[in-house]
Every structure is written in structure tokens, then in C-alpha cells.
């Protein structure tokens, strides 16, 4: 049986979807862009809080928001170099919210209040649907849109389904992604990562994706986390529009599988000993300039994406 709870969290609140039979749960921050706070799933007969979650409201405002923990990245992902881009012959300048490099970072919905459209539970699953309507008021992005996100917890996995619709009268460039940090310990030798990619991208010293790609030959391997992946971008080798990235924990003997659909790119970003962001994306960073994976929605057009998280026991 599944239930939905509203839990105070400082001056805001968490929405929790909980499986009463297993005590697995997901918590969401509706007032902060519908961000994912925690995903707790079972494996090896134990519960595993998977995300590097803020412990209280103080940490949320001092660290969590700035680190985009669990954030929806919209209407662009990663960095737009110097906040500047040209779309259909017009130059636009976005606010630069990455102070040191003066780049625009991760869109602007992560601090917006999302509203509950629907909340449902039954014996099979619990789900919450949130929405946010953007009116085109942010400097450099005069393109109205509405985003709807459906969060679903079942007995086997968590699913996050995102829908973005162009509500304006002109074409709209858009990038969609998510920024869940999976928690890791100080001992990175405990982990391996399997990335189903066919190419990786060159990132410059300002962490901007240059658009230059190189072949990736290790898609079939589990690679050691301690040597890699602390700011890397990939093009996924999808099957039927989907691909699965696996974070293996050799100590707890579980695999954390992140299956993305309609999200053909992946960004990795690590904070040593704390979290590894496994970010499924529709496009690469700086796509408003390099065009790689950029979606252009006609008036009324909709883009659909999803990612699912599950835990599986490793065969010994």
C-alpha cells in the first residue's frame, strides 16, 4: 500500500511518496522547482537512501540549492557560455548565475514554486504530478512554456516523467535534464560505473562543453570511479530511445540503475566523498550555441522525457 505525506521542512515542505509494505520512499520539494530530495529503495534486504540529500532547511539554503541537488534543469542544461546565444537570427543574453566564469547555469526553474496537479495512491503505486507555468519574463528567454512532472514510486522502481510544452507564438529552443546526486563515501574504490555511451565530449577550463567529441570505447565495462568522471559528458548509445547507466557499490553489493528515455546525453559531476551527479539530458552543455541535441519546439509542441531509478542485487 502507498501513501502520500506532507512533511514540514523549515518554512517549506516535502512531499513524500511511501510504500508502507517496504518503507521505500521518495521525497520532493515542490516549492523549489519540484527538486528530488531523496530516493530510498531496498536492496540486499536493506533500505538504501540513494541521494546526497540535505539534512535540514539550513543546509538546503546554504548548500543544496547552489549545488542543484536533485534539480530539474530547464530550459537549458549545464552552461551557456557567457549567457549569450543566437536563435533564429536574434541575439539573447541570459543572466549569468555562475559568478566565477560568468556563464548561465542550469536554467532557472530550480527555485520556482511548482503546484500540485494530482496525487494518487493505490495498492500498486503512489504518484504526484506537479506543474509550473513560465510567462517569458526572464531576461534572455522570452519563450513561455508549461512544465509538468510526474513522480511515481512502485514496488520495483522510481520513475520521473517530464513534459515541457511551448505555450508561446514562436519557436522555442529548449534543453531538459535532471541533476540527482547519488551519494558516495570517501572511499571511491568502493564504486564502479558503467556508461552505455558511444562518444565523450571535450570540456574546456571554464567547464563549457566545446562540442568536440571523441569515441568512447568502454561502454561494456565497469570502470573504476576513483580514476574518472568528475566532470565528463557523453552521448549515450540508446536502444529504443533508452539507455541505462549503472553505479555499482561493491561494499553493499548493489547496482543502482538509472534508465533514461528521450534523454540521449549524460553529464557526470562529482563532489569527492559526497555525491556523484548522474545527469540525464536532452542535449549537451552550451547546446544553445553548439546545437548538439538542441530541441526546437514549435508553438504548442511538447517534449516528453523520463528517467527511472532501480536497485538490483549484485550476483556474488
Short mmCIF file of C-alpha atoms in Angstrom, two decimals:
data_model
loop_
_atom_site.label_atom_id
_atom_site.label_comp_id
_atom_site.label_asym_id
_atom_site.label_seq_id
_atom_site.Cartn_x
_atom_site.Cartn_y
_atom_site.Cartn_z
CA UNK A 1 0.00 0.00 0.00
CA UNK A 2 1.22 3.51 -0.86
CA UNK A 3 0.57 6.82 0.88
CA UNK A 4 1.48 10.47 0.24
CA UNK A 5 2.58 12.63 3.17
CA UNK A 6 3.22 16.35 3.51
CA UNK A 7 6.21 16.91 5.83
CA UNK A 8 7.31 20.33 7.20
CA UNK A 9 10.85 21.27 6.16
CA UNK A 10 11.74 24.65 7.59
CA UNK A 11 9.41 27.22 6.03
CA UNK A 12 8.55 24.91 3.14
CA UNK A 13 7.60 21.23 2.98
CA UNK A 14 8.47 17.88 1.48
CA UNK A 15 6.02 15.70 -0.38
CA UNK A 16 6.71 12.06 0.41
CA UNK A 17 5.52 9.04 -1.55
CA UNK A 18 5.93 5.99 0.68
CA UNK A 19 5.41 2.27 0.20
CA UNK A 20 4.05 1.13 3.57
CA UNK A 21 4.83 -2.51 2.81
CA UNK A 22 8.57 -1.94 2.26
CA UNK A 23 9.18 1.56 3.76
CA UNK A 24 10.73 2.65 0.47
CA UNK A 25 10.05 6.31 -0.23
CA UNK A 26 10.71 9.35 -2.39
CA UNK A 27 10.70 12.95 -1.17
CA UNK A 28 10.19 16.02 -3.39
CA UNK A 29 10.46 19.79 -2.84
CA UNK A 30 7.50 21.37 -4.71
CA UNK A 31 8.37 24.94 -3.67
CA UNK A 32 11.89 24.56 -5.06
CA UNK A 33 11.36 23.56 -8.66
CA UNK A 34 9.99 20.12 -7.83
CA UNK A 35 13.54 19.05 -6.93
CA UNK A 36 14.20 15.50 -5.81
CA UNK A 37 15.26 15.41 -2.17
CA UNK A 38 15.68 11.67 -1.56
CA UNK A 39 15.08 8.32 -3.24
CA UNK A 40 15.20 5.42 -0.78
CA UNK A 41 14.93 1.93 -2.29
CA UNK A 42 15.62 -1.55 -0.98
CA UNK A 43 18.36 -3.98 -1.97
CA UNK A 44 20.01 -6.90 -0.20
CA UNK A 45 17.14 -6.84 2.31
CA UNK A 46 18.09 -3.33 3.45
CA UNK A 47 16.93 0.21 2.71
CA UNK A 48 19.32 2.46 0.80
CA UNK A 49 18.89 6.25 0.75
CA UNK A 50 20.44 6.81 -2.67
CA UNK A 51 20.80 10.58 -2.94
CA UNK A 52 23.17 13.04 -1.32
CA UNK A 53 20.32 14.84 0.40
CA UNK A 54 20.34 17.98 2.52
CA UNK A 55 19.69 17.11 6.16
CA UNK A 56 17.69 20.22 7.05
CA UNK A 57 16.41 23.54 5.72
CA UNK A 58 19.59 25.37 6.79
CA UNK A 59 21.75 23.11 4.64
CA UNK A 60 19.24 23.38 1.82
CA UNK A 61 19.65 27.14 1.57
CA UNK A 62 23.38 27.26 2.33
CA UNK A 63 24.47 24.42 0.04
CA UNK A 64 21.73 22.38 -1.60
CA UNK A 65 20.22 24.99 -3.90
CA UNK A 66 23.61 26.29 -5.03
CA UNK A 67 24.72 22.71 -5.81
CA UNK A 68 21.48 21.99 -7.73
CA UNK A 69 20.95 18.83 -5.71
CA UNK A 70 18.11 16.93 -7.36
CA UNK A 71 17.13 19.89 -9.55
CA UNK A 72 15.18 19.93 -12.79
CA UNK A 73 17.39 21.66 -15.38
CA UNK A 74 15.18 23.79 -17.64
CA UNK A 75 15.01 25.48 -20.15
CA UNK A 76 18.72 24.77 -20.65
CA UNK A 77 21.19 22.35 -19.11
CA UNK A 78 24.73 22.82 -17.85
CA UNK A 79 26.32 26.07 -19.06
CA UNK A 80 25.52 28.65 -21.72
CA UNK A 81 28.83 30.37 -22.39
CA UNK A 82 28.71 33.96 -21.07
CA UNK A 83 24.90 33.62 -21.12
CA UNK A 84 24.86 34.57 -24.81
CA UNK A 85 23.23 32.69 -27.68
CA UNK A 86 21.73 33.36 -31.10
CA UNK A 87 18.38 31.78 -32.02
CA UNK A 88 16.73 32.27 -35.39
CA UNK A 89 18.85 35.33 -36.07
CA UNK A 90 18.22 37.08 -32.74
CA UNK A 91 20.89 37.56 -30.04
CA UNK A 92 19.80 36.78 -26.47
CA UNK A 93 21.66 37.36 -23.21
CA UNK A 94 20.73 35.30 -20.16
CA UNK A 95 21.59 36.27 -16.57
CA UNK A 96 24.98 34.78 -15.65
CA UNK A 97 24.45 32.92 -12.39
CA UNK A 98 27.87 31.23 -12.35
CA UNK A 99 29.87 34.09 -10.85
CA UNK A 100 33.47 32.96 -11.40
CA UNK A 101 33.14 32.12 -15.08
CA UNK A 102 30.22 34.42 -15.87
CA UNK A 103 28.21 31.67 -17.54
CA UNK A 104 24.49 30.94 -17.33
CA UNK A 105 24.00 27.69 -15.44
CA UNK A 106 21.25 25.03 -15.38
CA UNK A 107 18.22 27.13 -16.34
CA UNK A 108 16.06 28.99 -13.86
CA UNK A 109 13.22 26.79 -12.57
CA UNK A 110 15.03 25.20 -9.60
CA UNK A 111 13.77 27.88 -7.17
CA UNK A 112 10.28 28.29 -8.68
CA UNK A 113 7.19 27.11 -6.85
CA UNK A 114 5.59 24.12 -8.54
CA UNK A 115 1.93 23.36 -7.84
CA UNK A 116 0.28 20.01 -7.20
CA UNK A 117 -1.88 18.96 -10.12
CA UNK A 118 -2.65 15.45 -8.93
CA UNK A 119 -1.76 12.99 -6.17
CA UNK A 120 -2.84 9.35 -6.40
CA UNK A 121 -2.24 6.13 -4.49
CA UNK A 122 -3.37 2.55 -4.80
CA UNK A 123 -2.03 -0.90 -3.95
CA UNK A 124 0.40 -0.82 -6.87
CA UNK A 125 1.96 2.66 -6.76
CA UNK A 126 1.90 6.21 -5.49
CA UNK A 127 2.28 9.23 -7.74
CA UNK A 128 2.44 13.02 -7.53
CA UNK A 129 2.11 15.36 -10.52
CA UNK A 130 3.42 18.93 -10.28
CA UNK A 131 3.32 21.78 -12.78
CA UNK A 132 4.82 25.23 -13.34
CA UNK A 133 3.85 27.81 -15.95
CA UNK A 134 6.53 30.22 -17.14
CA UNK A 135 5.42 33.52 -18.66
CA UNK A 136 8.55 34.51 -20.58
CA UNK A 137 9.73 37.11 -18.08
CA UNK A 138 13.36 36.07 -17.55
CA UNK A 139 15.85 38.24 -19.44
CA UNK A 140 17.18 36.36 -22.45
CA UNK A 141 14.41 33.76 -22.58
CA UNK A 142 11.12 35.32 -23.76
CA UNK A 143 9.56 31.95 -24.57
CA UNK A 144 6.55 30.94 -22.41
CA UNK A 145 6.23 27.27 -21.51
CA UNK A 146 4.49 24.94 -19.10
CA UNK A 147 6.29 22.03 -17.46
CA UNK A 148 4.56 19.06 -15.86
CA UNK A 149 6.45 16.44 -13.83
CA UNK A 150 5.02 13.13 -12.67
CA UNK A 151 6.87 11.26 -9.90
CA UNK A 152 5.93 7.58 -9.50
CA UNK A 153 7.04 5.05 -6.88
CA UNK A 154 6.19 1.39 -7.49
CA UNK A 155 7.30 -1.81 -5.80
CA UNK A 156 10.21 -2.10 -8.22
CA UNK A 157 11.44 1.41 -9.09
CA UNK A 158 11.10 5.18 -9.02
CA UNK A 159 10.12 6.98 -12.21
CA UNK A 160 10.27 10.68 -13.10
CA UNK A 161 8.33 11.78 -16.20
CA UNK A 162 8.80 15.32 -17.53
CA UNK A 163 6.67 17.12 -20.12
CA UNK A 164 7.53 20.57 -21.49
CA UNK A 165 5.16 22.41 -23.85
CA UNK A 166 5.80 25.60 -25.80
CA UNK A 167 2.96 27.96 -24.84
CA UNK A 168 4.20 30.88 -26.93
CA UNK A 169 3.58 32.01 -30.51
CA UNK A 170 7.11 31.42 -31.81
CA UNK A 171 9.60 28.57 -31.93
CA UNK A 172 11.37 27.87 -28.62
CA UNK A 173 14.84 26.38 -28.01
CA UNK A 174 14.90 24.03 -25.04
CA UNK A 175 17.12 21.66 -23.10
CA UNK A 176 15.77 19.39 -20.35
CA UNK A 177 17.69 17.46 -17.72
CA UNK A 178 17.85 16.34 -14.11
CA UNK A 179 20.65 16.67 -11.55
CA UNK A 180 20.36 13.87 -8.95
CA UNK A 181 23.48 13.41 -6.83
CA UNK A 182 23.94 9.78 -5.81
CA UNK A 183 25.76 9.65 -2.50
CA UNK A 184 29.23 8.15 -2.37
CA UNK A 185 31.61 7.57 0.52
CA UNK A 186 35.17 8.84 0.96
CA UNK A 187 36.48 5.51 -0.32
CA UNK A 188 35.83 5.85 -4.05
CA UNK A 189 37.41 2.45 -4.70
CA UNK A 190 34.09 1.09 -3.39
CA UNK A 191 32.35 2.09 -6.64
CA UNK A 192 32.33 1.33 -10.33
CA UNK A 193 30.41 2.95 -13.16
CA UNK A 194 29.08 1.52 -16.41
CA UNK A 195 28.23 4.14 -19.03
CA UNK A 196 26.41 2.99 -22.21
CA UNK A 197 28.00 5.72 -24.36
CA UNK A 198 29.45 5.87 -27.86
CA UNK A 199 31.15 9.28 -27.55
CA UNK A 200 32.51 11.66 -24.95
CA UNK A 201 32.82 15.44 -25.20
CA UNK A 202 35.65 17.89 -24.60
CA UNK A 203 35.09 20.30 -21.71
CA UNK A 204 37.22 23.47 -21.54
CA UNK A 205 38.85 25.04 -18.47
CA UNK A 206 35.66 27.02 -17.73
CA UNK A 207 33.64 23.75 -17.74
CA UNK A 208 31.94 24.69 -21.00
CA UNK A 209 31.19 21.90 -23.48
CA UNK A 210 33.14 22.72 -26.65
CA UNK A 211 31.04 20.42 -28.84
CA UNK A 212 34.13 18.41 -29.81
CA UNK A 213 33.51 14.69 -29.48
CA UNK A 214 35.77 11.65 -29.22
CA UNK A 215 34.87 7.93 -29.45
CA UNK A 216 34.13 6.18 -26.17
CA UNK A 217 35.25 2.56 -26.20
CA UNK A 218 34.40 1.42 -22.67
CA UNK A 219 30.60 1.12 -22.81
CA UNK A 220 30.67 -2.59 -22.00
CA UNK A 221 32.92 -2.23 -18.94
CA UNK A 222 32.53 -1.34 -15.30
CA UNK A 223 35.11 1.43 -14.78
CA UNK A 224 36.69 2.44 -11.51
CA UNK A 225 35.12 5.58 -10.08
CA UNK A 226 38.27 6.69 -8.28
CA UNK A 227 40.07 7.45 -11.55
CA UNK A 228 37.37 9.09 -13.62
CA UNK A 229 34.16 11.01 -14.12
CA UNK A 230 34.44 14.16 -12.08
CA UNK A 231 33.33 16.37 -14.94
CA UNK A 232 32.54 14.34 -18.04
CA UNK A 233 29.85 14.40 -20.75
CA UNK A 234 28.70 11.58 -23.02
CA UNK A 235 26.42 10.72 -25.90
CA UNK A 236 24.51 7.57 -24.97
CA UNK A 237 24.14 4.54 -27.21
CA UNK A 238 20.39 4.17 -26.93
CA UNK A 239 18.18 1.19 -27.70
CA UNK A 240 14.57 2.15 -28.44
CA UNK A 241 15.31 5.70 -27.22
CA UNK A 242 16.59 4.42 -23.83
CA UNK A 243 19.90 3.68 -22.12
CA UNK A 244 20.88 2.50 -18.62
CA UNK A 245 23.81 3.83 -16.59
CA UNK A 246 24.83 1.70 -13.60
CA UNK A 247 26.57 2.81 -10.41
CA UNK A 248 27.92 -0.31 -8.69
CA UNK A 249 28.57 -0.36 -4.94
CA UNK A 250 30.99 -3.18 -4.25
CA UNK A 251 30.63 -2.85 -0.48
CA UNK A 252 26.84 -3.09 -0.22
CA UNK A 253 26.68 -5.38 -3.29
CA UNK A 254 24.02 -3.41 -5.12
CA UNK A 255 23.72 -1.86 -8.56
CA UNK A 256 21.92 1.47 -8.87
CA UNK A 257 20.46 1.61 -12.37
CA UNK A 258 19.48 4.94 -13.97
CA UNK A 259 17.48 4.29 -17.14
CA UNK A 260 16.82 7.38 -19.24
CA UNK A 261 14.34 7.68 -22.12
CA UNK A 262 14.27 10.60 -24.54
CA UNK A 263 17.47 11.82 -22.85
CA UNK A 264 20.31 10.87 -25.21
CA UNK A 265 23.12 12.61 -23.32
CA UNK A 266 24.68 12.23 -19.89
CA UNK A 267 26.69 14.61 -17.71
CA UNK A 268 28.68 13.40 -14.72
CA UNK A 269 29.85 15.68 -11.95
CA UNK A 270 31.44 14.54 -8.71
CA UNK A 271 31.96 16.03 -5.27
CA UNK A 272 34.58 13.74 -3.75
CA UNK A 273 33.33 11.65 -0.87
CA UNK A 274 29.83 13.11 -1.03
CA UNK A 275 27.97 12.78 -4.28
CA UNK A 276 28.16 11.83 -7.94
CA UNK A 277 25.67 13.65 -10.14
CA UNK A 278 24.42 11.34 -12.90
CA UNK A 279 22.54 13.82 -15.06
CA UNK A 280 20.34 12.56 -17.93
CA UNK A 281 19.97 15.32 -20.54
CA UNK A 282 18.26 16.01 -23.86
CA UNK A 283 21.31 17.94 -25.10
CA UNK A 284 24.89 18.74 -24.16
CA UNK A 285 26.06 21.81 -22.29
CA UNK A 286 26.11 25.04 -24.31
CA UNK A 287 23.68 23.47 -26.80
CA UNK A 288 22.05 26.85 -27.46
CA UNK A 289 25.36 27.67 -29.18
CA UNK A 290 26.78 24.35 -30.40
CA UNK A 291 23.37 22.88 -31.33
CA UNK A 292 24.19 19.33 -30.18
CA UNK A 293 20.91 17.71 -29.17
CA UNK A 294 19.05 21.02 -29.04
CA UNK A 295 15.28 20.68 -29.32
CA UNK A 296 13.28 23.42 -31.03
CA UNK A 297 9.58 23.31 -30.15
CA UNK A 298 7.01 24.86 -32.46
CA UNK A 299 4.08 26.69 -30.79
CA UNK A 300 2.04 24.13 -28.87
CA UNK A 301 4.62 21.36 -29.35
CA UNK A 302 5.53 19.08 -26.45
CA UNK A 303 8.71 17.22 -25.47
CA UNK A 304 8.50 14.12 -23.25
CA UNK A 305 11.34 12.59 -21.24
CA UNK A 306 11.71 10.18 -18.34
CA UNK A 307 14.26 8.52 -16.14
CA UNK A 308 13.84 5.58 -13.79
CA UNK A 309 15.93 4.51 -10.81
CA UNK A 310 16.04 0.96 -9.51
CA UNK A 311 18.26 -1.12 -7.23
CA UNK A 312 19.38 -4.64 -8.04
CA UNK A 313 21.41 -7.11 -6.02
CA UNK A 314 24.82 -7.99 -7.46
CA UNK A 315 25.29 -11.71 -8.08
CA UNK A 316 28.14 -12.96 -5.90
#
